[in-house]
């Protein structure tokens, strides 16, 4: 959902192979003996042929889909809601027995105070976190376990949301346009959590949605102490540390990460290698890591979710960072197996489901067009079958 950069990733399975069976420690480390529990599926986007699109996921073993609820579109004014577009989306997913993780993001102008004439205006945070909480409350009243959507559409198989994810990649400037701010994000998390506790539609609040940015206190991975801050954003471990300092403890049910790692012609084995600047390693292997921070705050029993993972594939004349289709498939197999070996691992979402159209003017230069498990014509890449097998 944003441009990816090169960082090394180490897999739990690789660690399990090297270290043998190991138990869950007080630092939240992984356990090969017990393994993960969670749903497996895809992080997806809106498409014109949404029914066909979702079939790619459901026939490929998916049980859950992650998608942004566009707050700006659903509530364009403070007093009005328009659920029609998203009702159709939820209905199609439910017909294919997919439970949805809803990413609540994209502030309306009235909430952010930002003009719609500004680039990327929807990804400015709301001025008042309570407006975000109010919208989360409305989303759950609509799509929660006994939400109004299900009662008004009795022919649709009931498939209540599997969780609410608070924003997307708030540690990146691309998605927190006013400049990443862990304290401000913590307030958004608190508002969302409190909103779920004031309705009968309680759903897990998933905080984080964190993108990979360098290493702890070294966002540029150049060995200089920069506090984990770069021009792109804030390192994920530094961000979590500051979230907790701002009072986020007790206000979320799981923490999510996006451990991308790829570069030109990388192999799966290379991508699954420990590195101090690896988003995967920073989950539980580096000296200061997310699992250790969670355990220190009394959150060691909570799960970590991967809500985006993957790698783009190369096309002829590509100028972007990419891997071969064969290595993309090997990565999927190894990464899901590694994830399942971690006792603290929750839901897992591969990004993306389908490549964009080759008619795009940036087809050869923008990796965002090429993360799919299928080509734009719906023909499967090898990774589609690899994930179907891995998801089990």
Short mmCIF file of C-alpha atoms in Angstrom, two decimals:
data_model
loop_
_atom_site.label_atom_id
_atom_site.label_comp_id
_atom_site.label_asym_id
_atom_site.label_seq_id
_atom_site.Cartn_x
_atom_site.Cartn_y
_atom_site.Cartn_z
CA UNK A 1 0.00 0.00 0.00
CA UNK A 2 3.04 2.20 -0.12
CA UNK A 3 6.47 1.89 -1.65
CA UNK A 4 8.63 -0.78 -0.03
CA UNK A 5 12.34 -0.55 0.63
CA UNK A 6 15.06 -3.10 1.24
CA UNK A 7 15.25 -4.53 4.73
CA UNK A 8 16.32 -8.02 5.78
CA UNK A 9 13.84 -10.42 7.37
CA UNK A 10 14.48 -13.42 9.58
CA UNK A 11 11.80 -16.06 9.89
CA UNK A 12 10.61 -17.77 13.09
CA UNK A 13 10.95 -21.13 11.34
CA UNK A 14 14.58 -20.47 10.54
CA UNK A 15 15.19 -19.63 14.17
CA UNK A 16 13.33 -22.76 15.24
CA UNK A 17 15.49 -24.89 12.96
CA UNK A 18 18.68 -23.40 14.36
CA UNK A 19 17.64 -23.40 18.00
CA UNK A 20 15.45 -26.49 18.17
CA UNK A 21 12.26 -26.62 20.21
CA UNK A 22 11.90 -23.74 22.59
CA UNK A 23 9.28 -22.46 24.97
CA UNK A 24 7.57 -19.13 25.33
CA UNK A 25 9.62 -16.97 27.64
CA UNK A 26 8.66 -13.95 29.66
CA UNK A 27 10.08 -11.85 26.83
CA UNK A 28 7.36 -13.11 24.48
CA UNK A 29 9.69 -15.22 22.36
CA UNK A 30 8.32 -17.78 19.93
CA UNK A 31 7.44 -21.38 20.66
CA UNK A 32 7.86 -24.06 18.02
CA UNK A 33 6.15 -26.54 20.31
CA UNK A 34 2.76 -24.86 20.51
CA UNK A 35 2.58 -22.83 17.30
CA UNK A 36 0.31 -20.01 16.22
CA UNK A 37 -3.44 -19.68 16.07
CA UNK A 38 -5.17 -17.29 13.72
CA UNK A 39 -6.94 -16.78 10.42
CA UNK A 40 -5.10 -16.53 7.10
CA UNK A 41 -6.06 -14.41 4.13
CA UNK A 42 -5.36 -11.32 2.06
CA UNK A 43 -5.06 -7.57 2.39
CA UNK A 44 -7.12 -6.29 -0.52
CA UNK A 45 -8.35 -3.15 -2.24
CA UNK A 46 -11.56 -2.02 -3.89
CA UNK A 47 -12.10 -3.39 -7.40
CA UNK A 48 -14.83 -2.96 -10.02
CA UNK A 49 -15.22 -6.75 -10.38
CA UNK A 50 -15.23 -7.32 -6.65
CA UNK A 51 -17.05 -10.68 -6.77
CA UNK A 52 -14.48 -12.16 -9.15
CA UNK A 53 -11.72 -10.56 -7.12
CA UNK A 54 -12.88 -12.09 -3.84
CA UNK A 55 -13.19 -15.51 -5.51
CA UNK A 56 -9.44 -15.40 -6.11
CA UNK A 57 -9.03 -15.29 -2.36
CA UNK A 58 -11.71 -17.73 -1.24
CA UNK A 59 -10.73 -20.43 -3.75
CA UNK A 60 -7.14 -19.93 -2.63
CA UNK A 61 -7.80 -20.91 0.97
CA UNK A 62 -8.48 -17.47 2.44
CA UNK A 63 -10.72 -17.17 5.49
CA UNK A 64 -10.31 -13.45 6.14
CA UNK A 65 -9.84 -10.24 4.16
CA UNK A 66 -8.34 -6.95 5.26
CA UNK A 67 -9.65 -3.76 3.72
CA UNK A 68 -9.77 -0.04 4.47
CA UNK A 69 -13.12 1.42 5.49
CA UNK A 70 -12.81 4.86 3.85
CA UNK A 71 -14.08 7.13 6.61
CA UNK A 72 -14.04 10.13 4.26
CA UNK A 73 -16.39 8.38 1.83
CA UNK A 74 -18.73 6.81 4.38
CA UNK A 75 -19.10 9.96 6.50
CA UNK A 76 -18.42 12.90 4.16
CA UNK A 77 -20.20 15.26 6.56
CA UNK A 78 -20.39 15.05 10.33
CA UNK A 79 -24.13 14.34 10.34
CA UNK A 80 -24.44 11.94 7.40
CA UNK A 81 -23.41 8.33 6.75
CA UNK A 82 -23.48 6.59 3.38
CA UNK A 83 -22.95 2.85 3.85
CA UNK A 84 -24.12 1.76 0.39
CA UNK A 85 -20.70 1.13 -1.16
CA UNK A 86 -19.28 -0.68 1.83
CA UNK A 87 -22.47 -2.66 2.42
CA UNK A 88 -22.01 -4.17 -1.03
CA UNK A 89 -18.36 -4.93 -0.27
CA UNK A 90 -19.16 -6.64 3.03
CA UNK A 91 -21.99 -8.61 1.45
CA UNK A 92 -19.82 -10.02 -1.32
CA UNK A 93 -17.12 -11.01 1.15
CA UNK A 94 -19.66 -12.64 3.47
CA UNK A 95 -21.17 -14.62 0.59
CA UNK A 96 -17.73 -16.18 0.17
CA UNK A 97 -17.45 -16.80 3.93
CA UNK A 98 -14.69 -14.25 4.44
CA UNK A 99 -14.43 -12.47 7.79
CA UNK A 100 -13.18 -8.94 7.42
CA UNK A 101 -10.52 -7.03 9.29
CA UNK A 102 -11.59 -3.43 8.82
CA UNK A 103 -8.86 -0.80 8.69
CA UNK A 104 -10.51 2.44 9.77
CA UNK A 105 -8.63 5.22 8.02
CA UNK A 106 -8.84 8.20 5.65
CA UNK A 107 -10.17 11.19 7.58
CA UNK A 108 -12.93 13.33 6.10
CA UNK A 109 -12.00 16.97 5.67
CA UNK A 110 -14.41 18.07 8.39
CA UNK A 111 -12.55 15.87 10.90
CA UNK A 112 -8.97 16.67 9.89
CA UNK A 113 -9.49 20.34 9.07
CA UNK A 114 -7.45 19.78 5.91
CA UNK A 115 -8.56 21.00 2.50
CA UNK A 116 -9.44 18.35 -0.07
CA UNK A 117 -7.20 20.25 -2.49
CA UNK A 118 -4.09 19.04 -0.68
CA UNK A 119 -2.30 15.94 -2.01
CA UNK A 120 -3.10 12.81 0.00
CA UNK A 121 -5.52 14.85 2.14
CA UNK A 122 -7.38 11.77 3.40
CA UNK A 123 -4.31 10.54 5.27
CA UNK A 124 -4.13 13.46 7.66
CA UNK A 125 -5.27 12.36 11.15
CA UNK A 126 -8.41 13.80 12.75
CA UNK A 127 -7.93 16.83 14.98
CA UNK A 128 -10.11 15.31 17.70
CA UNK A 129 -9.60 11.56 18.34
CA UNK A 130 -13.16 11.32 19.67
CA UNK A 131 -14.50 11.81 16.13
CA UNK A 132 -12.55 8.73 15.10
CA UNK A 133 -13.93 6.80 18.06
CA UNK A 134 -17.45 7.82 17.10
CA UNK A 135 -16.92 6.47 13.59
CA UNK A 136 -15.48 3.19 14.88
CA UNK A 137 -18.58 2.92 17.09
CA UNK A 138 -20.77 3.40 13.99
CA UNK A 139 -18.81 0.80 12.00
CA UNK A 140 -19.35 -1.79 14.72
CA UNK A 141 -23.04 -0.98 15.06
CA UNK A 142 -23.24 -1.67 11.33
CA UNK A 143 -21.00 -4.73 10.89
CA UNK A 144 -20.50 -6.17 14.38
CA UNK A 145 -21.93 -9.50 15.52
CA UNK A 146 -25.51 -8.22 15.80
CA UNK A 147 -25.01 -5.17 13.58
CA UNK A 148 -27.74 -3.52 11.58
CA UNK A 149 -26.30 -4.74 8.28
CA UNK A 150 -26.88 -8.38 9.21
CA UNK A 151 -30.39 -7.83 10.53
CA UNK A 152 -31.38 -5.88 7.40
CA UNK A 153 -29.79 -8.46 5.05
CA UNK A 154 -30.93 -11.82 6.48
CA UNK A 155 -30.07 -13.69 3.27
CA UNK A 156 -26.38 -12.80 3.61
CA UNK A 157 -24.36 -15.32 5.67
CA UNK A 158 -23.51 -13.57 8.92
CA UNK A 159 -19.78 -12.88 8.99
CA UNK A 160 -19.07 -10.24 11.63
CA UNK A 161 -15.81 -8.34 11.55
CA UNK A 162 -12.77 -10.15 12.91
CA UNK A 163 -11.34 -6.89 14.21
CA UNK A 164 -10.81 -3.16 13.79
CA UNK A 165 -7.31 -2.06 12.80
CA UNK A 166 -6.50 1.49 13.84
CA UNK A 167 -5.27 3.32 10.73
CA UNK A 168 -2.70 2.08 8.23
CA UNK A 169 1.05 2.47 8.69
CA UNK A 170 0.90 5.49 11.02
CA UNK A 171 4.68 5.41 11.41
CA UNK A 172 5.05 6.49 7.75
CA UNK A 173 4.61 10.08 6.62
CA UNK A 174 2.76 8.77 3.55
CA UNK A 175 -0.09 7.68 5.84
CA UNK A 176 0.22 10.24 8.64
CA UNK A 177 0.74 13.34 6.56
CA UNK A 178 1.16 15.74 9.46
CA UNK A 179 4.26 13.74 10.44
CA UNK A 180 4.23 10.41 12.36
CA UNK A 181 3.38 11.02 16.00
CA UNK A 182 3.23 7.98 18.34
CA UNK A 183 1.54 10.00 21.08
CA UNK A 184 -1.21 11.24 18.75
CA UNK A 185 -1.63 7.73 17.38
CA UNK A 186 -1.97 6.33 20.90
CA UNK A 187 -4.88 8.71 21.46
CA UNK A 188 -6.53 7.34 18.32
CA UNK A 189 -6.06 3.78 19.61
CA UNK A 190 -7.57 4.72 22.98
CA UNK A 191 -10.55 6.37 21.29
CA UNK A 192 -11.15 3.29 19.13
CA UNK A 193 -10.87 0.89 22.06
CA UNK A 194 -13.25 2.91 24.22
CA UNK A 195 -15.73 3.04 21.33
CA UNK A 196 -15.84 -0.75 21.11
CA UNK A 197 -16.59 -1.02 24.81
CA UNK A 198 -19.66 1.22 24.59
CA UNK A 199 -21.57 -1.04 22.18
CA UNK A 200 -22.70 -4.67 22.32
CA UNK A 201 -20.54 -5.17 19.20
CA UNK A 202 -17.21 -5.72 20.93
CA UNK A 203 -14.45 -6.55 18.42
CA UNK A 204 -10.69 -6.83 18.83
CA UNK A 205 -8.82 -3.57 18.43
CA UNK A 206 -5.63 -4.10 16.46
CA UNK A 207 -3.09 -1.33 16.94
CA UNK A 208 0.13 -0.74 15.05
CA UNK A 209 -0.19 -1.58 11.34
CA UNK A 210 3.48 -0.66 11.30
CA UNK A 211 5.68 -0.38 8.23
CA UNK A 212 9.38 -1.37 8.21
CA UNK A 213 11.73 1.57 8.65
CA UNK A 214 15.33 0.64 9.41
CA UNK A 215 16.39 -0.43 12.88
CA UNK A 216 15.77 0.58 16.46
CA UNK A 217 17.34 4.00 17.04
CA UNK A 218 18.82 3.71 13.53
CA UNK A 219 16.08 4.38 10.99
CA UNK A 220 18.55 4.83 8.14
CA UNK A 221 20.56 1.71 9.05
CA UNK A 222 23.79 3.66 8.74
CA UNK A 223 25.08 3.15 12.27
CA UNK A 224 24.32 6.68 13.41
CA UNK A 225 21.99 7.24 16.34
CA UNK A 226 18.94 8.97 14.91
CA UNK A 227 16.36 7.95 17.50
CA UNK A 228 14.67 5.75 14.92
CA UNK A 229 13.45 8.77 12.96
CA UNK A 230 14.05 9.39 9.25
CA UNK A 231 12.49 11.57 6.58
CA UNK A 232 10.12 8.67 5.81
CA UNK A 233 8.91 8.08 9.34
CA UNK A 234 9.63 6.30 12.63
CA UNK A 235 11.11 2.84 13.17
CA UNK A 236 8.46 0.34 14.28
CA UNK A 237 10.10 -0.58 17.60
CA UNK A 238 10.71 3.05 18.48
CA UNK A 239 7.10 3.76 17.55
CA UNK A 240 5.72 1.02 19.82
CA UNK A 241 7.98 2.15 22.66
CA UNK A 242 6.61 5.68 22.37
CA UNK A 243 3.02 4.46 22.03
CA UNK A 244 3.35 2.75 25.38
CA UNK A 245 4.95 5.86 26.89
CA UNK A 246 1.90 7.80 25.69
CA UNK A 247 -0.50 5.49 27.54
CA UNK A 248 -1.54 2.90 24.92
CA UNK A 249 -1.20 -0.02 27.36
CA UNK A 250 -4.57 -1.64 28.02
CA UNK A 251 -6.24 -0.12 24.97
CA UNK A 252 -5.63 -2.71 22.25
CA UNK A 253 -6.07 -6.46 21.87
CA UNK A 254 -3.32 -7.22 19.33
CA UNK A 255 -0.43 -5.40 17.69
CA UNK A 256 0.12 -5.59 13.92
CA UNK A 257 3.18 -5.25 11.70
CA UNK A 258 4.06 -5.26 7.99
CA UNK A 259 7.42 -7.10 7.79
CA UNK A 260 8.26 -6.48 4.12
CA UNK A 261 11.72 -7.31 2.86
CA UNK A 262 12.81 -7.62 -0.74
CA UNK A 263 15.24 -6.28 -3.28
CA UNK A 264 16.12 -6.90 -6.89
CA UNK A 265 16.39 -10.64 -7.62
CA UNK A 266 16.45 -11.61 -3.94
CA UNK A 267 15.85 -15.25 -3.11
CA UNK A 268 13.46 -16.43 -0.43
CA UNK A 269 16.39 -17.72 1.61
CA UNK A 270 18.05 -14.32 1.45
CA UNK A 271 14.84 -12.54 2.40
CA UNK A 272 14.41 -14.78 5.44
CA UNK A 273 17.67 -13.87 7.13
CA UNK A 274 18.22 -12.21 10.50
CA UNK A 275 19.24 -8.56 10.39
CA UNK A 276 19.17 -5.81 12.99
CA UNK A 277 17.23 -3.66 10.50
CA UNK A 278 14.71 -6.40 9.73
CA UNK A 279 11.06 -5.79 10.54
CA UNK A 280 10.66 -9.53 11.18
CA UNK A 281 13.70 -9.69 13.45
CA UNK A 282 12.40 -6.66 15.30
CA UNK A 283 9.27 -8.57 16.24
CA UNK A 284 11.16 -10.87 18.62
CA UNK A 285 14.85 -11.39 17.82
CA UNK A 286 16.70 -8.08 18.10
CA UNK A 287 17.93 -6.94 21.53
CA UNK A 288 15.08 -4.44 21.75
CA UNK A 289 12.02 -5.87 20.00
CA UNK A 290 8.26 -5.57 19.87
CA UNK A 291 7.51 -8.79 21.75
CA UNK A 292 9.90 -7.82 24.53
CA UNK A 293 8.31 -4.37 24.81
CA UNK A 294 4.85 -5.93 24.97
CA UNK A 295 5.92 -8.39 27.66
CA UNK A 296 7.50 -5.62 29.72
CA UNK A 297 4.16 -3.81 29.67
CA UNK A 298 2.22 -6.91 30.72
CA UNK A 299 1.00 -7.59 27.17
CA UNK A 300 3.02 -10.75 26.53
CA UNK A 301 -0.15 -12.85 26.23
CA UNK A 302 -1.49 -10.68 23.41
CA UNK A 303 -0.98 -11.72 19.81
CA UNK A 304 0.99 -10.03 17.09
CA UNK A 305 -0.71 -9.97 13.69
CA UNK A 306 0.86 -9.60 10.26
CA UNK A 307 -1.61 -7.49 8.33
CA UNK A 308 0.54 -7.02 5.23
CA UNK A 309 3.37 -9.16 3.87
CA UNK A 310 4.67 -10.08 0.44
CA UNK A 311 6.97 -9.07 -2.40
CA UNK A 312 6.38 -7.72 -5.93
CA UNK A 313 7.34 -9.78 -8.97
CA UNK A 314 9.45 -8.60 -11.88
CA UNK A 315 8.23 -7.96 -15.40
CA UNK A 316 10.35 -7.37 -18.49
CA UNK A 317 11.96 -3.91 -18.41
CA UNK A 318 11.07 -3.42 -14.73
CA UNK A 319 13.01 -0.66 -12.99
CA UNK A 320 11.51 -1.27 -9.53
CA UNK A 321 12.72 -3.60 -6.76
CA UNK A 322 11.29 -7.07 -7.39
CA UNK A 323 11.75 -10.83 -7.20
CA UNK A 324 10.98 -13.71 -9.54
CA UNK A 325 7.60 -15.42 -9.39
CA UNK A 326 9.31 -18.61 -8.22
CA UNK A 327 11.00 -16.83 -5.32
CA UNK A 328 7.78 -15.02 -4.40
CA UNK A 329 6.12 -18.43 -4.05
CA UNK A 330 9.01 -19.83 -2.01
CA UNK A 331 8.86 -16.78 0.24
CA UNK A 332 5.15 -17.32 0.87
CA UNK A 333 5.66 -20.98 1.78
CA UNK A 334 8.56 -20.29 4.12
CA UNK A 335 7.08 -17.20 5.72
CA UNK A 336 3.71 -18.74 6.56
CA UNK A 337 5.45 -21.84 7.96
CA UNK A 338 7.67 -19.58 10.04
CA UNK A 339 4.67 -17.62 11.26
CA UNK A 340 2.86 -20.77 12.30
CA UNK A 341 5.83 -21.73 14.46
CA UNK A 342 5.42 -18.64 16.66
CA UNK A 343 3.17 -19.09 19.68
CA UNK A 344 2.34 -15.39 19.76
CA UNK A 345 1.36 -15.23 16.08
CA UNK A 346 -2.22 -14.26 15.24
CA UNK A 347 -3.87 -13.48 11.91
CA UNK A 348 -1.80 -13.27 8.73
CA UNK A 349 -2.63 -11.27 5.58
CA UNK A 350 -0.69 -11.46 2.33
CA UNK A 351 -0.56 -8.30 0.19
CA UNK A 352 -1.79 -8.16 -2.57
CA UNK A 353 -4.40 -10.30 -4.27
CA UNK A 354 -4.08 -9.18 -7.90
CA UNK A 355 -1.70 -7.09 -9.99
CA UNK A 356 -2.90 -3.84 -11.48
CA UNK A 357 -3.52 -3.29 -15.18
CA UNK A 358 -0.49 -3.23 -17.46
CA UNK A 359 -1.92 -0.11 -19.11
CA UNK A 360 -0.78 1.98 -16.15
CA UNK A 361 1.82 4.58 -17.18
CA UNK A 362 3.95 3.49 -14.20
CA UNK A 363 3.75 -0.24 -14.95
CA UNK A 364 7.52 -0.61 -15.39
CA UNK A 365 8.57 1.74 -12.58
CA UNK A 366 6.16 1.26 -9.67
CA UNK A 367 6.34 -1.94 -7.64
CA UNK A 368 2.87 -1.31 -6.20
CA UNK A 369 1.36 -2.75 -9.39
CA UNK A 370 3.00 -6.16 -8.92
CA UNK A 371 2.37 -7.58 -5.42
CA UNK A 372 -0.52 -9.83 -6.47
CA UNK A 373 -0.88 -13.60 -6.34
CA UNK A 374 -2.59 -13.30 -9.71
CA UNK A 375 -1.91 -11.27 -12.82
CA UNK A 376 -4.30 -8.52 -13.90
CA UNK A 377 -6.17 -11.07 -16.07
CA UNK A 378 -6.73 -13.29 -12.97
CA UNK A 379 -4.23 -15.93 -14.12
CA UNK A 380 -2.56 -17.36 -11.03
CA UNK A 381 1.10 -16.83 -10.24
CA UNK A 382 2.83 -19.78 -8.50
CA UNK A 383 2.37 -17.99 -5.16
CA UNK A 384 -1.42 -18.46 -5.32
CA UNK A 385 -1.09 -22.25 -4.96
CA UNK A 386 1.78 -21.85 -2.50
CA UNK A 387 -0.40 -19.80 -0.18
CA UNK A 388 -3.41 -22.08 -0.63
CA UNK A 389 -1.26 -24.97 0.54
CA UNK A 390 0.40 -22.97 3.31
CA UNK A 391 -2.87 -21.58 4.66
CA UNK A 392 -4.10 -25.14 5.06
#
